[in-house]
Short mmCIF file of N, CA, C and O in Angstrom, two decimals:
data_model
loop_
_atom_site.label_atom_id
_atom_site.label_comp_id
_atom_site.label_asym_id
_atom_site.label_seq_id
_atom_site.Cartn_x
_atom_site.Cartn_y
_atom_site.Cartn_z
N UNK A 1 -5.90 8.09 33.37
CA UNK A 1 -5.42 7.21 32.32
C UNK A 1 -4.61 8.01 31.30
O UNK A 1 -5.00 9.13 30.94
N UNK A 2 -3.56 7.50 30.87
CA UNK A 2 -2.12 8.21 30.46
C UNK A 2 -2.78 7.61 28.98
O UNK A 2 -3.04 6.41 28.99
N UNK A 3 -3.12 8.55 27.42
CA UNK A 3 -3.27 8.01 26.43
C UNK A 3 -2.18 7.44 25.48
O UNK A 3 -1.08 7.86 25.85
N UNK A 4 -2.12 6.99 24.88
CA UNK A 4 -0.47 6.01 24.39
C UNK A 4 -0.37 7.15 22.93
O UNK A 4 -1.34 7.24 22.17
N UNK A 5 0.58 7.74 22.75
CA UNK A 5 0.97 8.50 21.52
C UNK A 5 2.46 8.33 21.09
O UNK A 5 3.36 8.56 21.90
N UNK A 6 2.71 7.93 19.81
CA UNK A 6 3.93 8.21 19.62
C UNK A 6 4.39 8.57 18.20
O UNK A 6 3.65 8.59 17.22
N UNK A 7 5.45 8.78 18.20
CA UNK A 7 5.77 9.26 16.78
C UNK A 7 6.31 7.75 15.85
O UNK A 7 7.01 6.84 16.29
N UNK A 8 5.81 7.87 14.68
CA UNK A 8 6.01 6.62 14.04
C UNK A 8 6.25 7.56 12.58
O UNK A 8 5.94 8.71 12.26
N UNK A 9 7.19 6.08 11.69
CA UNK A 9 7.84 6.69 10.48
C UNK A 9 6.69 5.80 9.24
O UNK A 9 6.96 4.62 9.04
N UNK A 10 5.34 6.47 8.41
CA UNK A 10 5.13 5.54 7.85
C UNK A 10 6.01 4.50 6.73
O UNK A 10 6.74 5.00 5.88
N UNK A 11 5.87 3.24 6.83
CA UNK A 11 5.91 2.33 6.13
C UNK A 11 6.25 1.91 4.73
O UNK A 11 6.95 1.08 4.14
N UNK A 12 5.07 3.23 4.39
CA UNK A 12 5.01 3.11 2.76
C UNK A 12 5.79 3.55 2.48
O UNK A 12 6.73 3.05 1.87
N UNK A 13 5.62 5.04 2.97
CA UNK A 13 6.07 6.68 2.34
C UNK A 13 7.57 6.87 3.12
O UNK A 13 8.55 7.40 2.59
N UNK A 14 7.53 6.53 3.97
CA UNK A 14 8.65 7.38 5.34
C UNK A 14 8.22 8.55 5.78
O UNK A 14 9.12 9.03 6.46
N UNK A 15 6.92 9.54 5.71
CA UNK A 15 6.32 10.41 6.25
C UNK A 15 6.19 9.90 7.46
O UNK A 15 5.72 8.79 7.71
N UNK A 16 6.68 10.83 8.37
CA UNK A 16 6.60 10.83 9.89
C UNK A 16 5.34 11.43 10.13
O UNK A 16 4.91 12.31 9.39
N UNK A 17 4.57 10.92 11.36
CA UNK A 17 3.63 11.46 11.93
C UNK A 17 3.10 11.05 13.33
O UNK A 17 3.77 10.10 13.73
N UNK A 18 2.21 11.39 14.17
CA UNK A 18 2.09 11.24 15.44
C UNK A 18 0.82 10.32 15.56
O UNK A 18 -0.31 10.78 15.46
N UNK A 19 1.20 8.38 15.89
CA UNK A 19 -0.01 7.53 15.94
C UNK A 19 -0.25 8.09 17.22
O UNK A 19 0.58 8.62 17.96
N UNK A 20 -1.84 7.87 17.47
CA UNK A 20 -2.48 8.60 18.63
C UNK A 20 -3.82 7.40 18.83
O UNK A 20 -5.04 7.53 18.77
N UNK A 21 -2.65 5.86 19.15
CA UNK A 21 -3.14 4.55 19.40
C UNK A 21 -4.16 4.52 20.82
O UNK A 21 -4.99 3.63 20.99
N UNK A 22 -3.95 5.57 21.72
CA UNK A 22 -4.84 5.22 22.31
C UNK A 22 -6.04 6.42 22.67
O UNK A 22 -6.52 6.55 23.80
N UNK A 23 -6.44 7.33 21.36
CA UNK A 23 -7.13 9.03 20.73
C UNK A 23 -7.68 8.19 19.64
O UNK A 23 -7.85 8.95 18.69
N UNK A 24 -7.96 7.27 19.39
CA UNK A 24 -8.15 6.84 17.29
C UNK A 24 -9.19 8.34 17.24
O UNK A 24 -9.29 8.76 16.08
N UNK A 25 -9.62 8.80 17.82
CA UNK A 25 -10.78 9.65 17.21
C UNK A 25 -9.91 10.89 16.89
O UNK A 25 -10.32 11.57 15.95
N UNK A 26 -8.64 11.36 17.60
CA UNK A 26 -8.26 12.32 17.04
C UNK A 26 -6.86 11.75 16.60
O UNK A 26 -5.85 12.44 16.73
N UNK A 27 -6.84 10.79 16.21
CA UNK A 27 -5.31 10.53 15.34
C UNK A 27 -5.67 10.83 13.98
O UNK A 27 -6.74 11.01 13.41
N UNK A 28 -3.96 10.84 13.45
CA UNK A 28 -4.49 11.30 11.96
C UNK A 28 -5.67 10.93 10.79
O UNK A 28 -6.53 11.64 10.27
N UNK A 29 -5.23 9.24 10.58
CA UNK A 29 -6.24 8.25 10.39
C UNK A 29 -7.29 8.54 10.07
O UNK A 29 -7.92 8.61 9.01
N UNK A 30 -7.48 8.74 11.22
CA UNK A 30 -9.37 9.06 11.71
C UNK A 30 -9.50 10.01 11.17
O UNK A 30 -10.31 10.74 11.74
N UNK A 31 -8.97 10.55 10.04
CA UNK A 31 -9.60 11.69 9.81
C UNK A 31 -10.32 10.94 8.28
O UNK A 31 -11.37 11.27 7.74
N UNK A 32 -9.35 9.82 7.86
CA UNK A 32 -9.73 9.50 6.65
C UNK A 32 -10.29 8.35 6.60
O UNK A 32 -9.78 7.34 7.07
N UNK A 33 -11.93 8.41 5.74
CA UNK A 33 -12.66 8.02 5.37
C UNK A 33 -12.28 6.76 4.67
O UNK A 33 -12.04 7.03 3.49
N UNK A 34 -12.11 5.42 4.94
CA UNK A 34 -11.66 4.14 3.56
C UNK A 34 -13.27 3.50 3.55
O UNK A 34 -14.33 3.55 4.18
N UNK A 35 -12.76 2.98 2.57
CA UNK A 35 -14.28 2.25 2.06
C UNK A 35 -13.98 0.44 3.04
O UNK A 35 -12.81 0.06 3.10
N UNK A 36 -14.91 -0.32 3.60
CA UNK A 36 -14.90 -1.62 4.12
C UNK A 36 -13.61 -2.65 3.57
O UNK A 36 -12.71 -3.11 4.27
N UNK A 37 -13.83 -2.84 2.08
CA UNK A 37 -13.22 -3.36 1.69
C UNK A 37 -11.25 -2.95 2.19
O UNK A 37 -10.32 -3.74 2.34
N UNK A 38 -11.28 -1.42 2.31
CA UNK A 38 -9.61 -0.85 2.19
C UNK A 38 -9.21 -1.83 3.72
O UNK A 38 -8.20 -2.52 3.87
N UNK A 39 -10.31 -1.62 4.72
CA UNK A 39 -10.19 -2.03 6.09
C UNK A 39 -9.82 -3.52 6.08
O UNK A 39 -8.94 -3.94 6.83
N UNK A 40 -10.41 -4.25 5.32
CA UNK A 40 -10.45 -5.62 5.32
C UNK A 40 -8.90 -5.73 4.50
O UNK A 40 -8.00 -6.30 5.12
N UNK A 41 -8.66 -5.25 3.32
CA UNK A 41 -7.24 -5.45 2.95
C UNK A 41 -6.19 -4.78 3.55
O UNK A 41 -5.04 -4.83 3.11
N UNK A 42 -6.44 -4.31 4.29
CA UNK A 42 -4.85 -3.96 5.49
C UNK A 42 -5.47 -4.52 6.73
O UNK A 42 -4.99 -4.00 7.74
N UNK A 43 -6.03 -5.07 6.87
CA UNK A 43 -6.08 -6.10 8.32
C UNK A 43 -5.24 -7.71 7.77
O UNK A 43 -4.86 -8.71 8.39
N UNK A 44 -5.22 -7.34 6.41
CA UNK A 44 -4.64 -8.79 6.07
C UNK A 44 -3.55 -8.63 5.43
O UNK A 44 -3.14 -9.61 4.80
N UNK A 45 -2.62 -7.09 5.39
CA UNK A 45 -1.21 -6.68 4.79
C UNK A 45 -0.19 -6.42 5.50
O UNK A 45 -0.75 -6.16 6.56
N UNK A 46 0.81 -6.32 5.69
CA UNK A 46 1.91 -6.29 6.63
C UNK A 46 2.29 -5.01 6.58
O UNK A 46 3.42 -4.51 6.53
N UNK A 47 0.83 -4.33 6.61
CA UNK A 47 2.01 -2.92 7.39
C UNK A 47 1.45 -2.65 8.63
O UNK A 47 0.35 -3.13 8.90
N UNK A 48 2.18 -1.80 9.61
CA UNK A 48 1.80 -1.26 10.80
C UNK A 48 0.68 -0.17 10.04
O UNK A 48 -0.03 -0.30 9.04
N UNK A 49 0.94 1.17 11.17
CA UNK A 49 0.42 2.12 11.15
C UNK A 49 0.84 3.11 9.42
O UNK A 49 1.97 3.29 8.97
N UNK A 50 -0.01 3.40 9.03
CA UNK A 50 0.05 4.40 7.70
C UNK A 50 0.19 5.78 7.93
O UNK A 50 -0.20 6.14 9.04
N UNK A 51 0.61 6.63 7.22
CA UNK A 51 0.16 7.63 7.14
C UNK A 51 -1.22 7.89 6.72
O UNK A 51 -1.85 6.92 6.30
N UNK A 52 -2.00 9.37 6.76
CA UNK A 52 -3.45 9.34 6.61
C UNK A 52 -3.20 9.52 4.83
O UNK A 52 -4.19 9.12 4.23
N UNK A 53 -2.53 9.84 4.26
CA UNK A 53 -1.95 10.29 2.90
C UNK A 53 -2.25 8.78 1.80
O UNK A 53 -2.98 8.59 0.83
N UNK A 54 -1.15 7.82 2.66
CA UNK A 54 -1.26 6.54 2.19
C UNK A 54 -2.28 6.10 2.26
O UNK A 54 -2.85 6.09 1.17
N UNK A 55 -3.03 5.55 3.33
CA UNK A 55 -4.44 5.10 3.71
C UNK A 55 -5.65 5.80 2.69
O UNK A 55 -6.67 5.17 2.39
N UNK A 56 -5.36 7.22 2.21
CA UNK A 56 -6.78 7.40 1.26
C UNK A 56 -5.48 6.66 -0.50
O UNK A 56 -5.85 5.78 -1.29
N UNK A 57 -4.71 7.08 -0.52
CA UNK A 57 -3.84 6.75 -1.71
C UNK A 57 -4.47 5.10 -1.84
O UNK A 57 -5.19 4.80 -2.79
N UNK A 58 -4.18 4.33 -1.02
CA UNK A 58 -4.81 3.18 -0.88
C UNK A 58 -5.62 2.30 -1.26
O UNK A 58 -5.67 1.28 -1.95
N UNK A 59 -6.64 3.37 -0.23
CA UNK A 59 -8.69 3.20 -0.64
C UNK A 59 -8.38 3.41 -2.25
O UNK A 59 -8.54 2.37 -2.88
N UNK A 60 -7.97 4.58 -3.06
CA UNK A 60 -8.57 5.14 -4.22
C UNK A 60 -7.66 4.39 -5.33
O UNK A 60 -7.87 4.49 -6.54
N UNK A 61 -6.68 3.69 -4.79
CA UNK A 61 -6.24 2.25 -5.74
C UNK A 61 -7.06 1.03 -6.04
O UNK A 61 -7.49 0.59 -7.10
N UNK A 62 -7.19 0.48 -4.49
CA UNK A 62 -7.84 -0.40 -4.46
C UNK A 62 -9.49 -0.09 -5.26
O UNK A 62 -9.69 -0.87 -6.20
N UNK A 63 -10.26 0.59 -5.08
CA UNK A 63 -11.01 1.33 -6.03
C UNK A 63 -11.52 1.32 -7.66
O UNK A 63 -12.51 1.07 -8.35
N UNK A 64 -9.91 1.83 -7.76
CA UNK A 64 -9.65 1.74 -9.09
C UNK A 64 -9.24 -0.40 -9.75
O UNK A 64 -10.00 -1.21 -10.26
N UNK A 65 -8.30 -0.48 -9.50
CA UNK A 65 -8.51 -1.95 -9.12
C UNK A 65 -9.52 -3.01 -9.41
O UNK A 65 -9.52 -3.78 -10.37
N UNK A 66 -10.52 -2.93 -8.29
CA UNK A 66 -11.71 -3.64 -8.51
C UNK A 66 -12.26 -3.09 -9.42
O UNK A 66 -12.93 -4.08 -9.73
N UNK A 67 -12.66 -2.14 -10.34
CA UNK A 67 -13.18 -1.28 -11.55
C UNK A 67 -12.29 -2.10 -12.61
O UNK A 67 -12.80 -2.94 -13.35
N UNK A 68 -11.42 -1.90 -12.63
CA UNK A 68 -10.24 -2.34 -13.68
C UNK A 68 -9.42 -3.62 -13.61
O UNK A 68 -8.28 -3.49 -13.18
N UNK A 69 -9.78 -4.69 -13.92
CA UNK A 69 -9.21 -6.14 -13.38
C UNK A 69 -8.01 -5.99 -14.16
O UNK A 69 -8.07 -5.37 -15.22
N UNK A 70 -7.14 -6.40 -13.85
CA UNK A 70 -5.84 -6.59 -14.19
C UNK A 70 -6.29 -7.35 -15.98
O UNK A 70 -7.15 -8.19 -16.25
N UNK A 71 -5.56 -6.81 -16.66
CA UNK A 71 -5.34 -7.38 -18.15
C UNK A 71 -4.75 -8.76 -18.24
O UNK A 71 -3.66 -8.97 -17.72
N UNK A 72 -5.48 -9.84 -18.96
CA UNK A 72 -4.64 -11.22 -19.74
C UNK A 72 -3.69 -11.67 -20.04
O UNK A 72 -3.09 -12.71 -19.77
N UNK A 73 -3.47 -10.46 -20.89
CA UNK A 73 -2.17 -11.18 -22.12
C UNK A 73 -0.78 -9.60 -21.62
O UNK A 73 -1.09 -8.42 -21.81
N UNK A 74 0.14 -9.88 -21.22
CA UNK A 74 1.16 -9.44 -21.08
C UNK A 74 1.33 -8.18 -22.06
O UNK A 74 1.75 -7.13 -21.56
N UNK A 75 1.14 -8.20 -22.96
CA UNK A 75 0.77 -6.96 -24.19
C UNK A 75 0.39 -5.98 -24.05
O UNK A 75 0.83 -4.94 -24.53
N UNK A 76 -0.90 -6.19 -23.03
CA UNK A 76 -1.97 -5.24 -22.87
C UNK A 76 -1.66 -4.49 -21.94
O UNK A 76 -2.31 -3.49 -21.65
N UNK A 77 -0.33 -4.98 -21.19
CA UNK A 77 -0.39 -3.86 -19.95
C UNK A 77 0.35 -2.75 -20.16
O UNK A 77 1.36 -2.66 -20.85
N UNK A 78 -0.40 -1.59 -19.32
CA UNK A 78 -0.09 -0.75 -20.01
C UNK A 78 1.37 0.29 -19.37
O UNK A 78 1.32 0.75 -18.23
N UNK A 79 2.43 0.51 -20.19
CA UNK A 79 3.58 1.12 -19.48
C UNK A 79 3.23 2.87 -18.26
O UNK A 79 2.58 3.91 -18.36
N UNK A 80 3.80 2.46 -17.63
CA UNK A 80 3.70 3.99 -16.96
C UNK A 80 2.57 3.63 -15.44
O UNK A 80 2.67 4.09 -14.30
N UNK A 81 1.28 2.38 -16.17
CA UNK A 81 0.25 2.62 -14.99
C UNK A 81 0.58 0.81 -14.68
O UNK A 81 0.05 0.54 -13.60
N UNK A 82 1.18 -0.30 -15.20
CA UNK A 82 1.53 -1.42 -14.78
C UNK A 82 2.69 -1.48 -14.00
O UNK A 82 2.95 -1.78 -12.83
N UNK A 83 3.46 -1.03 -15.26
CA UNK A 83 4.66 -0.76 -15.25
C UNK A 83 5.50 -0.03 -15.33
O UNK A 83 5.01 1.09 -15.45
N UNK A 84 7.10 0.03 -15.34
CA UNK A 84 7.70 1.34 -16.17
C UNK A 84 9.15 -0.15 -16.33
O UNK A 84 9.23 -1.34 -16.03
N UNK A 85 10.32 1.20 -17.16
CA UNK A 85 10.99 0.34 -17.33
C UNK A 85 12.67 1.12 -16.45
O UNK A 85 12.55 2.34 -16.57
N UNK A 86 13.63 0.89 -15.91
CA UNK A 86 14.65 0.94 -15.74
C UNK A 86 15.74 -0.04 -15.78
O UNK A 86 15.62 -1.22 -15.48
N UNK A 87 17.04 0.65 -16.25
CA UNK A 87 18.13 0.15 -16.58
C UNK A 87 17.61 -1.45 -17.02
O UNK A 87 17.96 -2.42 -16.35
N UNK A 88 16.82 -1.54 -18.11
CA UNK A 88 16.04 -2.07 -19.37
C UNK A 88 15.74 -3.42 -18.35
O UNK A 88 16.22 -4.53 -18.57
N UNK A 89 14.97 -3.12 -17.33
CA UNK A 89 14.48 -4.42 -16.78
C UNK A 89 12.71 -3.41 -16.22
O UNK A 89 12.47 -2.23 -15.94
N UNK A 90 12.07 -4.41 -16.29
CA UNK A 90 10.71 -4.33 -16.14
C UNK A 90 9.79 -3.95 -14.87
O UNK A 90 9.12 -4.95 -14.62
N UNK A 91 9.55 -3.13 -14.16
CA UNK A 91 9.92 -2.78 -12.53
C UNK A 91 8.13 -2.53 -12.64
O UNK A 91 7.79 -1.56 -13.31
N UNK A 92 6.95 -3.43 -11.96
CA UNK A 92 5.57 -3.71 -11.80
C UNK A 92 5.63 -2.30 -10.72
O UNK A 92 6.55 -1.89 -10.00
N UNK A 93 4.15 -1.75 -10.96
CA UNK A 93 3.99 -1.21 -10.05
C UNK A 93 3.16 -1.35 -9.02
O UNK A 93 2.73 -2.51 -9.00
N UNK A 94 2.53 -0.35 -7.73
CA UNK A 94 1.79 -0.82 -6.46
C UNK A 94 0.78 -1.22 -7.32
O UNK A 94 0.71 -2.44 -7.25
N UNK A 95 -0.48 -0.52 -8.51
CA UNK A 95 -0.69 -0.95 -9.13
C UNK A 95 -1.48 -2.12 -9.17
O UNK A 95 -2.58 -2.45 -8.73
N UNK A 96 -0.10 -2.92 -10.17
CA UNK A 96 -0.20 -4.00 -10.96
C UNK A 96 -0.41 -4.95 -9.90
O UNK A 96 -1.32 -5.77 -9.94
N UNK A 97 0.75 -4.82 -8.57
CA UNK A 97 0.31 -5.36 -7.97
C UNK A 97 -1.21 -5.93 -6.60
O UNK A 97 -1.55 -6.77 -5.77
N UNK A 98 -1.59 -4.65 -7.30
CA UNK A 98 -3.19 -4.92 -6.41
C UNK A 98 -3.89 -5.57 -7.20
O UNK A 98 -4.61 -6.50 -6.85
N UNK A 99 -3.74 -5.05 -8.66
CA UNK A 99 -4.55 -6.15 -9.63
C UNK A 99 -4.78 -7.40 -9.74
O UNK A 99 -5.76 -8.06 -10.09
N UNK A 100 -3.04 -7.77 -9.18
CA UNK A 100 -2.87 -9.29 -9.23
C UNK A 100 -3.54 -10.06 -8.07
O UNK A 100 -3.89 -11.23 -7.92
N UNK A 101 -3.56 -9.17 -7.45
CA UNK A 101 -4.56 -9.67 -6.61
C UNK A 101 -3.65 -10.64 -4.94
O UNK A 101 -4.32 -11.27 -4.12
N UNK A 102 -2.22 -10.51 -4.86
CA UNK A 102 -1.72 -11.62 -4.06
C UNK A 102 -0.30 -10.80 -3.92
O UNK A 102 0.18 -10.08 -4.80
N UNK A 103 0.20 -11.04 -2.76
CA UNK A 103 1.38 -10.46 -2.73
C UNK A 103 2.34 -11.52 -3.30
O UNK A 103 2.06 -12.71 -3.16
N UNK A 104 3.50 -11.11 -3.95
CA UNK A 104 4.71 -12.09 -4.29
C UNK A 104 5.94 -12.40 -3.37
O UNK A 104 6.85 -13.17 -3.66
N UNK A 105 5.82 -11.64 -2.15
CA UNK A 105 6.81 -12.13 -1.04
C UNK A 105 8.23 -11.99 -1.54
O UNK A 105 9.12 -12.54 -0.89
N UNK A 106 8.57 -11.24 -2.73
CA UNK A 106 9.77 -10.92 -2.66
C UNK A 106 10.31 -9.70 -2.24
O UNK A 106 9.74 -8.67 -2.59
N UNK A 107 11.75 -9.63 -1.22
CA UNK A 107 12.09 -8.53 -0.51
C UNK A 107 13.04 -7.93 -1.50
O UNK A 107 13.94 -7.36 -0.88
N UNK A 108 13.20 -7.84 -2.96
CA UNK A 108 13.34 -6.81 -3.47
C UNK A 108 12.32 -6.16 -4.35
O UNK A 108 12.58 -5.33 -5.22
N UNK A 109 11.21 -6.57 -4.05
CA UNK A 109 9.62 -6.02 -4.67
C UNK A 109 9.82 -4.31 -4.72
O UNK A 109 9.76 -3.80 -3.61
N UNK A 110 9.96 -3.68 -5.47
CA UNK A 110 10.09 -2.15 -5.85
C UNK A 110 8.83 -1.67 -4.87
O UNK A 110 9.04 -1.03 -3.84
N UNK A 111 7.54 -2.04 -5.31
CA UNK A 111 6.28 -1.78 -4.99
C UNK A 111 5.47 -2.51 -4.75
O UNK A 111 4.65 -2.81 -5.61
N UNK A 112 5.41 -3.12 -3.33
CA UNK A 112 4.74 -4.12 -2.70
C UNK A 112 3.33 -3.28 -2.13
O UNK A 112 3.31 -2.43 -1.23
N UNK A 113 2.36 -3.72 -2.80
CA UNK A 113 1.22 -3.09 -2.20
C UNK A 113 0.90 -3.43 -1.26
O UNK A 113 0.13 -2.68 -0.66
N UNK A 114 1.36 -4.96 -0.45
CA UNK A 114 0.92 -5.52 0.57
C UNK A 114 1.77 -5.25 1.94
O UNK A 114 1.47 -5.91 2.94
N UNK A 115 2.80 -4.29 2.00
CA UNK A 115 3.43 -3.94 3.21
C UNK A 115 4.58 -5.33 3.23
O UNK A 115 4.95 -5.59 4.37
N UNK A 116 4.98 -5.90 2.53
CA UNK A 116 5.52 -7.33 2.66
C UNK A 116 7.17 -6.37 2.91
O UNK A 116 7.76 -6.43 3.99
N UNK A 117 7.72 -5.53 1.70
CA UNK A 117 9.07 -5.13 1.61
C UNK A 117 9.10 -4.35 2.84
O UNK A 117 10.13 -4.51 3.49
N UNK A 118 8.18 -3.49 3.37
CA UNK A 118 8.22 -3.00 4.88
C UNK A 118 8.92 -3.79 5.99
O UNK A 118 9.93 -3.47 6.62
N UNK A 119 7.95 -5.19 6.12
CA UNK A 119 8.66 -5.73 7.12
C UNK A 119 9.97 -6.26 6.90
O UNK A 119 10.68 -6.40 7.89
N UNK A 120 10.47 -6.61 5.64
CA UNK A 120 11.70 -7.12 5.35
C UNK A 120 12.64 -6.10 5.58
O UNK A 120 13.83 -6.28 5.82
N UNK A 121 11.95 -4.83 5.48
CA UNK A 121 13.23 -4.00 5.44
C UNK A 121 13.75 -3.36 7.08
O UNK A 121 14.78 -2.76 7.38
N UNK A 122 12.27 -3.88 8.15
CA UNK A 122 12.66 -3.50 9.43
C UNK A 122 13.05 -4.54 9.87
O UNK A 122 13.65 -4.39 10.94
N UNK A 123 12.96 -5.79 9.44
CA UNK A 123 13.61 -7.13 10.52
C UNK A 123 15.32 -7.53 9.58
O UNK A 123 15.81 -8.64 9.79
N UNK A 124 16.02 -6.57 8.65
CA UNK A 124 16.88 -6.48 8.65
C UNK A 124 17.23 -7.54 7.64
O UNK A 124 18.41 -7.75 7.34
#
């Protein structure tokens, strides 16, 4: 039996690395530890395969996240960890957007935590 390996570009990052889809025990991945919950929110996000980099980056958002519910009142959020600002327009970050809890399905989303701008940007 021939194991299936190939080189894939992650998603998030564009870090290249070698999925080892039919090894999970020695693909990169597998090396990193996510908590239930990380598993359950990328079985339900639109990305393929991650890097192992992204996948703990991830877990230790989502993490933070559920600890820290997204703020009320527009005021409160805070620049640099919601948001930032360029060429004086308001640019959310991965973040804000885990807080919110829902992806917004737009394909010019800066920082789609949900893998959504991924697929928009491979189906062209």
């Amino acid at each position: 039996m021939q194991l299936k390996h190939e080189q894939k570009q992650c998603p998030r990052c564009g870090a290249g690395f070698e999925c080892k889809v039919g090894d999970v025990v020695n693909c990169q991945c597998y090396e990193v530890k996510v908590q239930a919950r990380t598993n359950e929110f990328l079985a339900n996000a639109y990305y393929d395969c991650l890097c192992k980099n992204c996948l703990a980056e991830i877990d230790k958002m989502l993490t933070f996240a559920q600890s820290h519910p997204l703020p009320q009142q527009g005021e409160v959020l805070v620049e640099g960890l919601h948001y930032y600002k360029k060429d004086n327009q308001v640019v959310y970050t991965e973040l804000y957007h885990l807080q919110q809890g829902q992806c917004c399905h737009q394909p010019n989303c800066t920082h789609c935590a949900y893998g959504f701008r991924a697929i928009e940007t491979n189906n062209g």
